[in-house]
Amino acid sequence: MKNFAIQVKQLPEPGLLNSDTFDIVENPVPELRDGEFLMRVIYLSIDAGSRAQLDDRGGYVIKTGPGQIMSGSGAVGQVIESRHPDWQVGDYLATTRSRWSSIIRVKGDTPFLTKIDPKAAPLEAYLGIFGMVGFTAWLGITQIAQAKATDTVLVSAAAGATGSVAGQLAKAIGATVIGIAGGAEKCQWVKQELGFDDCIDYKTGGIANSITKHCPLGVDVYYDNVGGAIQQAAFNAMNTHGRIALCGMVTQYSGEGEAPGPNLMDAIIKRLSLRGFLANDHMALLPTFQQEALNLYQRGQLNHYATVTKGIDNIHQAINSLTSGKNTGKQLCQIGEIE
C-alpha cells in the first residue's frame, strides 16, 4: 500500500488555482492502534472552504500554509484494515472530516461516522444529499429560515451543491421555489432536474428586475450562497418579516472580491430576520436530518447530483470547478477506485 497526500506548495494569488499550488507527496501508511481502522479514500468533498483555507487574509475556516497537508473536508471510503470490532474490512463509510490523503487512520468511535450500504444509494451521495452539504441545506431551510408551504423561496447558486438541495427541500415542504444560476443550460437543469418552479440566469444582467419578475409577490425566504450584487438585489425584493439564511459568500472565496452587499436599512424597515449559520454548531441534529433525507430520497422528492473530477493530481481543477461555478450539484474529487 502507498499513501499519497495533498500538501500545499505555495499560497495562490487571488483567482483560479494553478497546478503548482499543491505537491502530491508519499507518506508512510499510518500504524493502527486498538480501536482504530484504516480507510482507503475514494471521494474527497470539495467545498467552499477548500479554497478559503488557502486565503490568508481572513475568513471562517482553518488556514493551511506551505508544507502542510490539506484537511477539513468530508470523505467517502472503504475500510482496508481494522482493530475495532464495529468496523470490518470492506465496510464503506463516510466521515465529516478527513485529511487529504489516500489512506487515513480513523478512531472507530469518532462522532458522525456513517456506515454506507452501497446498494441503497450512490457512494458519492453521502457527501451530497446525505452529508454535510445536505445537512447545511436542511438546516438553512427548516431550522434557520423555517420555510413554509405558503412561502416564496429564492435560492442563489441553485445549481451548486447546497443550493440544489435547499431548493429541493423547500419544494418538498410545498413552497414556491425560484433559483438563481449562471447560464441558460444551468437554469434549464435547475427547472427540469431539480423541479424548481423557475430559475433566473444572473449572467443576462438586470438581476433586480429579474427577481421582481419571477417573484411578483415578493420573497419570503432567501437562501444566500453568494453575497455581493445578487445578495443586494435579493434584499430589495424581500417581503416584510422575511427570513434570510446566510449560508455562504462564494463570490469572496477566491480572493477577488465582489460588489458590496445591501444597505441594511432594508432589514430595519422590513423587519427582516438575518442569520448566519455553520452546520458544525448543530451536529446533534445530523441523525434527524439523515433519516428525513433518506425518506425523501426513497420517495423521489430528493435527488443526488455530483460533478466528479478524477485523479489526485487534478485536485486544483476540482476546486476551480467549484469556485468558477462550472459544477452542477456536489463537487467531488475521486482519488481512489470503487471496488
XYZ file of N, CA and C in Angstrom, residues 149 194 244:
9
model
N -45.089 26.170 3.425
C -45.689 25.877 2.122
C -46.188 27.139 1.429
N -34.199 19.445 -11.015
C -34.411 19.682 -9.591
C -35.852 20.004 -9.252
N -33.837 35.384 6.087
C -32.675 35.182 5.230
C -31.687 34.257 5.939
